C-alpha positions as a LaTeX table, in Angstrom:
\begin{tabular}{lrrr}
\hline
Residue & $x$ (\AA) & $y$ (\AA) & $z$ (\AA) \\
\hline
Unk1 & 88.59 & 142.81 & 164.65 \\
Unk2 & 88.41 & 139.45 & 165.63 \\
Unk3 & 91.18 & 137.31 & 166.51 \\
Unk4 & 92.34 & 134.72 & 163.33 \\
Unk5 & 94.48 & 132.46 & 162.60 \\
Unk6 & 96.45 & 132.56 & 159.44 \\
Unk7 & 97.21 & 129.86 & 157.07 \\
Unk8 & 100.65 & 130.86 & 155.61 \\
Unk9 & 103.66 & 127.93 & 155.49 \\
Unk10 & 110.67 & 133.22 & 189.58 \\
Unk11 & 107.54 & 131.89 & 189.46 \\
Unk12 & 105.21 & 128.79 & 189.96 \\
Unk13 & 102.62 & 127.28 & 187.91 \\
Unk14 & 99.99 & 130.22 & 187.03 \\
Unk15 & 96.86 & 128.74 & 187.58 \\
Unk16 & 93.44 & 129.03 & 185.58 \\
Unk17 & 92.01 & 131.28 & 188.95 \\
Unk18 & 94.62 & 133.31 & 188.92 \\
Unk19 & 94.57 & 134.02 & 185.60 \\
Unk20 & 91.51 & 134.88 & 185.52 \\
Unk21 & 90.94 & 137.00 & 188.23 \\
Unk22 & 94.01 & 139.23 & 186.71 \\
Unk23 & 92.03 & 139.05 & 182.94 \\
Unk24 & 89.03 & 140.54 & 185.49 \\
Unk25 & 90.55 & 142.90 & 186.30 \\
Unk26 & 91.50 & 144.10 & 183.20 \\
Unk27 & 87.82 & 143.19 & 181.67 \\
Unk28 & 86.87 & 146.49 & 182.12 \\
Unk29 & 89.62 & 147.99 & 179.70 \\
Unk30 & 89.50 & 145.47 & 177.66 \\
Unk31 & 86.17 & 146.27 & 177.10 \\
Unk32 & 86.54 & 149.46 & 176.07 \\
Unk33 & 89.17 & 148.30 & 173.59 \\
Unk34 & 87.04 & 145.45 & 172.02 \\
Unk35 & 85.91 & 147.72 & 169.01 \\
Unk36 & 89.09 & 148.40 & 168.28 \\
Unk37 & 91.34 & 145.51 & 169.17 \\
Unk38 & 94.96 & 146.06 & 169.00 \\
Unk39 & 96.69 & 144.14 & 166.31 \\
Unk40 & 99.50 & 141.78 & 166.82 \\
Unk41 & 100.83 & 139.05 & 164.83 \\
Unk42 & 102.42 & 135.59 & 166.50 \\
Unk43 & 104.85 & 133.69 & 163.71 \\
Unk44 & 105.70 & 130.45 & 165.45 \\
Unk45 & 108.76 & 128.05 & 164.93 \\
Unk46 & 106.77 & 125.49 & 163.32 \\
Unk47 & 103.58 & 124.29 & 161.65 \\
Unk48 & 100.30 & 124.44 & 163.83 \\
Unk49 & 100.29 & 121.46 & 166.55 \\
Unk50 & 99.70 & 120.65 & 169.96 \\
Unk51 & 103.20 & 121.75 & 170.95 \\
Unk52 & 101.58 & 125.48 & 170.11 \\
Unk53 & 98.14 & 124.66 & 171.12 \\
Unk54 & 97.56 & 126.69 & 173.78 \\
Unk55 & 98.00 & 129.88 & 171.07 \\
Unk56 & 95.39 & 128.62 & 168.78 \\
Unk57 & 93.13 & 127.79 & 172.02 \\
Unk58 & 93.41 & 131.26 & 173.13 \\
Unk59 & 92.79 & 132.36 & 169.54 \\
Unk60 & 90.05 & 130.06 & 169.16 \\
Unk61 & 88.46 & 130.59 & 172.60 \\
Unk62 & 88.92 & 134.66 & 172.42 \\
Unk63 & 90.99 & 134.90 & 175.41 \\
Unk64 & 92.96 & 137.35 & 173.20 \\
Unk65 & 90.04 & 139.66 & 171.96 \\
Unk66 & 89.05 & 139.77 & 175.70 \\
Unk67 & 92.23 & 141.34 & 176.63 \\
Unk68 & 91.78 & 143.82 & 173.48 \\
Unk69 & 93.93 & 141.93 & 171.10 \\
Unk70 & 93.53 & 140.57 & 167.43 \\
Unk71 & 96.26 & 137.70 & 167.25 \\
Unk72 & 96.96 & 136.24 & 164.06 \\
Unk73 & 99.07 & 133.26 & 164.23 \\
Unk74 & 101.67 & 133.07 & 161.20 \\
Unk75 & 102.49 & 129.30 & 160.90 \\
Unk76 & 106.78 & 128.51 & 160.49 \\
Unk77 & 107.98 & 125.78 & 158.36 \\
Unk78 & 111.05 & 124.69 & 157.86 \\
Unk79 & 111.96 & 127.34 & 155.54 \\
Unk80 & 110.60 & 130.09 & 157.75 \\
Unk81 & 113.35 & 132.03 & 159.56 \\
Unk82 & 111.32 & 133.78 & 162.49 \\
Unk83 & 113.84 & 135.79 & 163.78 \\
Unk84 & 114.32 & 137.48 & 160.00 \\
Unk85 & 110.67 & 138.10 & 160.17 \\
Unk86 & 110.75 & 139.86 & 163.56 \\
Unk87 & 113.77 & 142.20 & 162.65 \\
Unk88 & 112.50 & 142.57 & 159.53 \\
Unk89 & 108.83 & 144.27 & 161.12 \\
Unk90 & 106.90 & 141.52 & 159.53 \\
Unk91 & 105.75 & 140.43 & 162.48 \\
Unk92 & 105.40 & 141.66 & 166.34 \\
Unk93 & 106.20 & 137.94 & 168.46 \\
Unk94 & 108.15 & 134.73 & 167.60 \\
Unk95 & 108.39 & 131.98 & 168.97 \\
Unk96 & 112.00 & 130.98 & 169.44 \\
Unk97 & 114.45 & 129.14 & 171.50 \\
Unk98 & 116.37 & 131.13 & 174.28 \\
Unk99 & 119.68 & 129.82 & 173.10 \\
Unk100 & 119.21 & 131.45 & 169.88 \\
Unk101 & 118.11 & 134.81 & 171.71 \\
Unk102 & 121.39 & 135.23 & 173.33 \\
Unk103 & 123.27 & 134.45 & 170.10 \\
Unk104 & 121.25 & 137.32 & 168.79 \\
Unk105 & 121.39 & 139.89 & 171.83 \\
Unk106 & 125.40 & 138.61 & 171.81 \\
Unk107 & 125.57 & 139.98 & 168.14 \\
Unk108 & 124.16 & 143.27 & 168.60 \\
Unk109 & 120.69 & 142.23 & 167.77 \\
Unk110 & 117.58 & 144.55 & 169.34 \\
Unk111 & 115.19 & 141.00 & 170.41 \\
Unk112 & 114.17 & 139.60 & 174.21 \\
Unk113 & 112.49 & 137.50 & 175.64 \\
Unk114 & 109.01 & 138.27 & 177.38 \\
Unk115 & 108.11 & 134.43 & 178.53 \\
Unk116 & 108.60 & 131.14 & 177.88 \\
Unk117 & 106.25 & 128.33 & 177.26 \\
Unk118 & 108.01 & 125.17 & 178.81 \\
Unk119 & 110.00 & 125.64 & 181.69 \\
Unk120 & 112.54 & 122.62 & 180.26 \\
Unk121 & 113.91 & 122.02 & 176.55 \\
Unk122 & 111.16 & 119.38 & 174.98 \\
Unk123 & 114.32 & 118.34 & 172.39 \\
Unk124 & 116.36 & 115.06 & 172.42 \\
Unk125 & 116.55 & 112.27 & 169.85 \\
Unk126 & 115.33 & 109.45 & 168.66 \\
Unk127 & 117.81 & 106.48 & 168.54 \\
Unk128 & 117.18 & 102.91 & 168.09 \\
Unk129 & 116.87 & 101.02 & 171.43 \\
Unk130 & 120.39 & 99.97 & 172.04 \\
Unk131 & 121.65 & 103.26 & 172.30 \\
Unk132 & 121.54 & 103.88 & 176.55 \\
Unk133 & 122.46 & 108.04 & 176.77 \\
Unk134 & 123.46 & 110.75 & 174.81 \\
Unk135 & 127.46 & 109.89 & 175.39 \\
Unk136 & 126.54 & 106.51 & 173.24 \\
Unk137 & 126.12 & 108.49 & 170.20 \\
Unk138 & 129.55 & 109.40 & 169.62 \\
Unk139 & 130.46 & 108.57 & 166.44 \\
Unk140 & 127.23 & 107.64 & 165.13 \\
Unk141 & 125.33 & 109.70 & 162.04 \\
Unk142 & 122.92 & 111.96 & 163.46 \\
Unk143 & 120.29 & 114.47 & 161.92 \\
Unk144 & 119.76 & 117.73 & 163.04 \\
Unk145 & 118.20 & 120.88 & 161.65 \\
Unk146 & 119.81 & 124.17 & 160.55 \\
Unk147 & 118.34 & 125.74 & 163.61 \\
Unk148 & 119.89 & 122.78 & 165.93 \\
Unk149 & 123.42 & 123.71 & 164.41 \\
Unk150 & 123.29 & 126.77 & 165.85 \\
Unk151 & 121.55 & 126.16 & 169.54 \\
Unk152 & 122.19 & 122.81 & 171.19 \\
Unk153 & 124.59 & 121.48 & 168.73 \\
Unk154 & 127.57 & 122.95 & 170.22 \\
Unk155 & 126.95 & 121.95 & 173.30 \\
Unk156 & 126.40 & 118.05 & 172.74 \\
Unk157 & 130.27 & 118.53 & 170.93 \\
Unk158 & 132.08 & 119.79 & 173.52 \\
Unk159 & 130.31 & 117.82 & 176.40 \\
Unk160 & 129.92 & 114.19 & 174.77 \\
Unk161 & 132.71 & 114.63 & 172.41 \\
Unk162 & 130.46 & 114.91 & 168.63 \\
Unk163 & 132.16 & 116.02 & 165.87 \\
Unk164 & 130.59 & 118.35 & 163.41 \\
Unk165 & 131.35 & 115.10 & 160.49 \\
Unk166 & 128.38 & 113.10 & 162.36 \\
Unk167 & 125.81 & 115.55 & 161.92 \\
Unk168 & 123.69 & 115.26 & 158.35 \\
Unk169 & 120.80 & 117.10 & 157.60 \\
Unk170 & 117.55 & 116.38 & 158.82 \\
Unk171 & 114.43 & 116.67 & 156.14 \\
Unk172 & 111.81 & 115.76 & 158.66 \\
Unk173 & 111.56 & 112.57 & 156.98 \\
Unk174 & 111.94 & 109.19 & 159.34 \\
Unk175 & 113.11 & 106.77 & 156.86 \\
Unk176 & 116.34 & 107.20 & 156.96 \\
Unk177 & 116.11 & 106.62 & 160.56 \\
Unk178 & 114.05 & 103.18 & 159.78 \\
Unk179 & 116.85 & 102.28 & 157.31 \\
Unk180 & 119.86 & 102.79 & 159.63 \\
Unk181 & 120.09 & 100.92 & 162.49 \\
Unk182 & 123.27 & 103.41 & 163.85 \\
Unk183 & 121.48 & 106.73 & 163.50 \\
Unk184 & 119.71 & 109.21 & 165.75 \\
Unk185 & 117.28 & 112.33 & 164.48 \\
Unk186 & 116.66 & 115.07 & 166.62 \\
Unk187 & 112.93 & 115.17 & 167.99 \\
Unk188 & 110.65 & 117.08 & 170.11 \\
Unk189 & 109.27 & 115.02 & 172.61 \\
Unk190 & 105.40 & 114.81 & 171.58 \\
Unk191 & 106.31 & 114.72 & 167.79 \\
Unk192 & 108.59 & 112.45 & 165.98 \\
Unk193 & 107.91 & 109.40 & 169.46 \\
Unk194 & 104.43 & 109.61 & 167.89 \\
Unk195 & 105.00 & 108.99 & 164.00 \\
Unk196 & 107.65 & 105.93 & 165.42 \\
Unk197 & 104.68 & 104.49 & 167.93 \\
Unk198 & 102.12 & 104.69 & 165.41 \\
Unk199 & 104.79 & 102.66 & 162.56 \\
Unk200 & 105.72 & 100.34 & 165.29 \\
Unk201 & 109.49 & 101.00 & 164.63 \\
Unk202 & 111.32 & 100.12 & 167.98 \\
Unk203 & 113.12 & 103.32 & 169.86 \\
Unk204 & 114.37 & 105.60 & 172.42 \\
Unk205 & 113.98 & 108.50 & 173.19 \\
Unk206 & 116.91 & 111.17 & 175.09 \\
Unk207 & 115.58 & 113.61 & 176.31 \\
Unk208 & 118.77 & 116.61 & 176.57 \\
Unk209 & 116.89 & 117.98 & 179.85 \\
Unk210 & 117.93 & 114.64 & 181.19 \\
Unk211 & 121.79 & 115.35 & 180.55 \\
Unk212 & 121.67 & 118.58 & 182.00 \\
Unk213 & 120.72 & 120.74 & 179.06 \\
Unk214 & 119.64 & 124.53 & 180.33 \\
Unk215 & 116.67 & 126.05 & 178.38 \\
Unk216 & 113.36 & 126.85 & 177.95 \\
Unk217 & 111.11 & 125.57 & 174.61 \\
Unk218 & 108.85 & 127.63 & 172.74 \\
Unk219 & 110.19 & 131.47 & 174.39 \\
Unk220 & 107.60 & 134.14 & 173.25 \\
Unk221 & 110.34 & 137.08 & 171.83 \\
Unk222 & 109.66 & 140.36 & 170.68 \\
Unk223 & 112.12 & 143.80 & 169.40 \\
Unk224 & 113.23 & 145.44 & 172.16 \\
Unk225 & 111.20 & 148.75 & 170.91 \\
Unk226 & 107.98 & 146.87 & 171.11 \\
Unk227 & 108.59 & 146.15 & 174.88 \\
Unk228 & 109.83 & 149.42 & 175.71 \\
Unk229 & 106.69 & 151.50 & 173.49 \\
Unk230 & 103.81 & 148.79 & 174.68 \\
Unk231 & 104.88 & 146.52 & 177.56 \\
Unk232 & 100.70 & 146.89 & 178.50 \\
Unk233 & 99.80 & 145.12 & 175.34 \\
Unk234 & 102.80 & 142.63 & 175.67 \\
Unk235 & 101.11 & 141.65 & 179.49 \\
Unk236 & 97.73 & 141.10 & 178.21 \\
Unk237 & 99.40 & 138.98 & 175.51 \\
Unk238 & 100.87 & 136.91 & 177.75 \\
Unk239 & 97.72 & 136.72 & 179.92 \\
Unk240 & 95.81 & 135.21 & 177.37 \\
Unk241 & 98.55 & 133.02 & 176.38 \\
Unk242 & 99.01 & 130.94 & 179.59 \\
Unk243 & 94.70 & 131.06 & 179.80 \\
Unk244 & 94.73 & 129.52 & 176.86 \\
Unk245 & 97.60 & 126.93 & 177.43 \\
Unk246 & 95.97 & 126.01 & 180.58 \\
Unk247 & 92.34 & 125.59 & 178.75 \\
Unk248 & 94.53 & 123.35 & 176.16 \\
Unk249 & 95.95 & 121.12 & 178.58 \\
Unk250 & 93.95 & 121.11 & 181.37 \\
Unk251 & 90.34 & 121.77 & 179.93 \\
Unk252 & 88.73 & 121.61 & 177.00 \\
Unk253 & 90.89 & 121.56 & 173.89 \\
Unk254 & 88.27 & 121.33 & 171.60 \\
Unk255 & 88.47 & 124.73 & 170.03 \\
Unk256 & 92.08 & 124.67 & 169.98 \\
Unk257 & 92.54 & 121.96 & 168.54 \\
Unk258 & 90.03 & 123.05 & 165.86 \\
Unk259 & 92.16 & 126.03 & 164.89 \\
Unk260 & 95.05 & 123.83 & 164.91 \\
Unk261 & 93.59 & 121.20 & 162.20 \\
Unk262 & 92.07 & 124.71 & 160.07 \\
Unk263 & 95.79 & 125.95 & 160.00 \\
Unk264 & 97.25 & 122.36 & 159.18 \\
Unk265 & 94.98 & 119.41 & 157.67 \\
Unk266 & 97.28 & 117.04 & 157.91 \\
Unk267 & 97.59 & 116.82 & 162.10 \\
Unk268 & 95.01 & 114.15 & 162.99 \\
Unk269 & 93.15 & 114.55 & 165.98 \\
Unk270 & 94.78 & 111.29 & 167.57 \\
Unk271 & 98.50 & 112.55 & 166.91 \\
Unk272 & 97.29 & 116.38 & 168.95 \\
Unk273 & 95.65 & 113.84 & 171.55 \\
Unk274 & 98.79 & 111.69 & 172.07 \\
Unk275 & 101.52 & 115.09 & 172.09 \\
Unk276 & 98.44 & 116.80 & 174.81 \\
Unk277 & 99.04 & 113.67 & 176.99 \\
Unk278 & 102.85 & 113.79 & 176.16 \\
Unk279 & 103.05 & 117.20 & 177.35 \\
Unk280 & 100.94 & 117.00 & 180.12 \\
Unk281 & 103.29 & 113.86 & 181.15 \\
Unk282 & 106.23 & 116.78 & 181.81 \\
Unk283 & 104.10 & 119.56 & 182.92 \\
Unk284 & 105.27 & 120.44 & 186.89 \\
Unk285 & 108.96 & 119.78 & 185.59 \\
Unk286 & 111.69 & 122.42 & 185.51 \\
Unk287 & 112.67 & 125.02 & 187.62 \\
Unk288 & 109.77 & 127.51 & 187.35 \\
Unk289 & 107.53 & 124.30 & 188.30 \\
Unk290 & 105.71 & 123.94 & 185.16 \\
Unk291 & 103.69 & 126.07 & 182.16 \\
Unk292 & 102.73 & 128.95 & 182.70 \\
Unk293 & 104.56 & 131.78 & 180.29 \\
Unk294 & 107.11 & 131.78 & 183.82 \\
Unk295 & 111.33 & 132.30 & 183.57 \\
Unk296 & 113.70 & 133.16 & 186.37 \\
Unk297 & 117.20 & 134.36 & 186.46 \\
Unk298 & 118.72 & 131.23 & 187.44 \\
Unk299 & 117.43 & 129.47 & 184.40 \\
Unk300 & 118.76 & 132.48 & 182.47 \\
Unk301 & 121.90 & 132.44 & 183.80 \\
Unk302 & 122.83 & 128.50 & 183.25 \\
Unk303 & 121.75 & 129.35 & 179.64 \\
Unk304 & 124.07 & 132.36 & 179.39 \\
Unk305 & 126.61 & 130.64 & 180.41 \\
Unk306 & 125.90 & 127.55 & 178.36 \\
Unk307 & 125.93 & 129.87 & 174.71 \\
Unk308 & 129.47 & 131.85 & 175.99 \\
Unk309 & 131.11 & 128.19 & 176.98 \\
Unk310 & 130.02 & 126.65 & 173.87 \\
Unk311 & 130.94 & 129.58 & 171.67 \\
Unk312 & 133.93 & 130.25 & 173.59 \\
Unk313 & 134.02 & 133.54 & 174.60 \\
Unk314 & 134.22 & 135.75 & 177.75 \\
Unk315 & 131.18 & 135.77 & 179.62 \\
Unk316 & 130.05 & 139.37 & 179.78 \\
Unk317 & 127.00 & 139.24 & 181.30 \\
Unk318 & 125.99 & 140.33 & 177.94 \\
Unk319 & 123.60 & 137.83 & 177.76 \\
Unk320 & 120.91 & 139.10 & 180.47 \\
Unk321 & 119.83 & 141.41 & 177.82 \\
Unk322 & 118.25 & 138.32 & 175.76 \\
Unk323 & 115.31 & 138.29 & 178.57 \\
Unk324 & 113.28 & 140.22 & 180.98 \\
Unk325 & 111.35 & 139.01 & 184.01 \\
Unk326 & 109.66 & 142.31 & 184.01 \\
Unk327 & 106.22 & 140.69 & 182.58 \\
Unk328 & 106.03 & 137.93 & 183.58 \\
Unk329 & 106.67 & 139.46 & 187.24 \\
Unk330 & 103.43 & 140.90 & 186.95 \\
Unk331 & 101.21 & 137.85 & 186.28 \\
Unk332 & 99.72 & 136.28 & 188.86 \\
Unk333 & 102.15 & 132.84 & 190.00 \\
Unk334 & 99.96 & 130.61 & 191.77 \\
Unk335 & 99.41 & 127.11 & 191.71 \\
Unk336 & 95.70 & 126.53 & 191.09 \\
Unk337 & 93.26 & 125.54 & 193.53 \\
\hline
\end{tabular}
């Protein structure tokens, strides 16, 4: 079964070498697997774009199907709850941010963490060039998703003083920022920068990274049964993955990019070339030193201690069982030659 793509709404860098000398290794197995390729099922946080290229490049350049795997990608929206459609067994991966992980694991949810794409959060806002840092906003409207309410939103309150009146909701539409000279939107770095460039509207853009914000973006997270029935499959997953992120940033994104436009028409191939350079621009960043599927327990445990601050309750150590290192242990971390 090939792998497809469907359409519906600590360590250092691992380098391509590396990576591919482990997936050598395992050629032999995977081989034997190819006629009957394990199915698994990715439903990602958004619609398809470069900020989850390196998933459609591995679909599109069968790094999965060489590990014995037949990915199909489930697109998210902004309607799509991920996390309902893991516990619910509709799929077997999401992609999800770590904050919202430990919220989970803190309320008796069965999910972890395997990897993480981005070894920094990617989110900040947008705000209109007079606006310096994060601490300016106070008091000013700002638009944020359902999701954001829940992750970074608490934090910005209690460390730059928001209140919960300033925050509207965000539609994913930029005219409101346009018309409102006082407002911010949230953004991910390679996204809504590029729809202001390309309109010429004048802005800034805060990175929360910069003001000391602990995550990762774009965690890969699975039920806990999954990892404790077929932590094999779960390594060859992310095997493939990182191949294919480092193919999508680093070599030919062609075929991702591809799978990308198939899944969503309405990327252009400029906007997936701008957010590639974008993210290549922060690649080496963070305290894993870059992309590569890589966490550590240092990371973890400003994040753990970030959600129990901001939700004000007794740190437990609860939290560690939002993540395991266990995976990602095993793949190869070495920069590339």
């Amino acid at each position: 079964m090939a792998s497809v793509v469907s359409h519906s709404p600590g360590g250092r860098f691992i380098g391509r070498r590396s990576l591919l000398a482990g997936m050598a290794a395992m050629g032999v197995a995977g081989a034997r697997r190819a006629e009957a390729a394990e199915p698994l099922t990715l439903a990602t946080n958004w619609y398809a774009q470069a900020e989850l290229g390196g998933f459609y490049s591995a679909v599109a350049t069968g790094c999965y199907q060489r590990q014995g795997l037949a990915v199909t990608i489930r697109s998210g929206g902004p309607q799509v709850n991920a996390m309902q459609l893991l516990l619910g067994g509709q799929c077997d991966l999401i992609i999800a941010q770590p904050e919202a992980v430990v919220t989970a694991v803190l309320n008796g949810l069965p999910v972890v963490t395997i990897g993480a794409t981005f070894q920094k959060c990617m989110t900040g806002f947008l705000v209109h060039p007079d606006i310096a840092d994060l601490a300016a906003l106070k008091g000013h409207p700002i638009l944020i998703s359902t999701e954001a309410r829940a992750t970074y939103w608490p934090w910005l309150r209690r460390t730059f003083g928001y209140s919960d009146a300033q925050a509207g909701v965000y539609t994913f539409n930029m005219q409101p920022f346009v018309h409102d000279p006082a407002m911010a939107i949230q953004s991910f770095i390679s996204s809504e920068p590029y729809a202001a460039e390309r309109q010429g509207i004048p802005f800034r853009f805060l990175l929360f990274d910069d003001a000391g914000y602990p995550s990762y973006s774009n965690a890969v997270v699975v039920s806990r049964r999954l990892l404790e029935q077929r932590p094999d499959m779960l390594l060859r997953f992310l095997r493939a993955s990182a191949a294919g992120w480092i193919d999508y940033l680093h070599g030919d994104a062609r075929p991702g990019d591809a799978a990308i436009h198939a899944d969503n028409p309405n990327v252009t191939a400029d906007h997936l070339a701008w957010s590639r350079a974008r993210l290549r621009a922060v690649h080496g960043m963070g305290p894993a030193g870059g992309l590569a599927m890589a966490m550590d327990d240092h990371q973890w445990g400003r994040i753990g201690a970030m959600v129990c601050q901001t939700a004000g309750i007794a740190d437990t150590g609860r939290w560690k069982g939002a993540y395991t290192l266990d995976l990602v242990r095993q793949l190869t971390a070495t920069l590339p030659a």
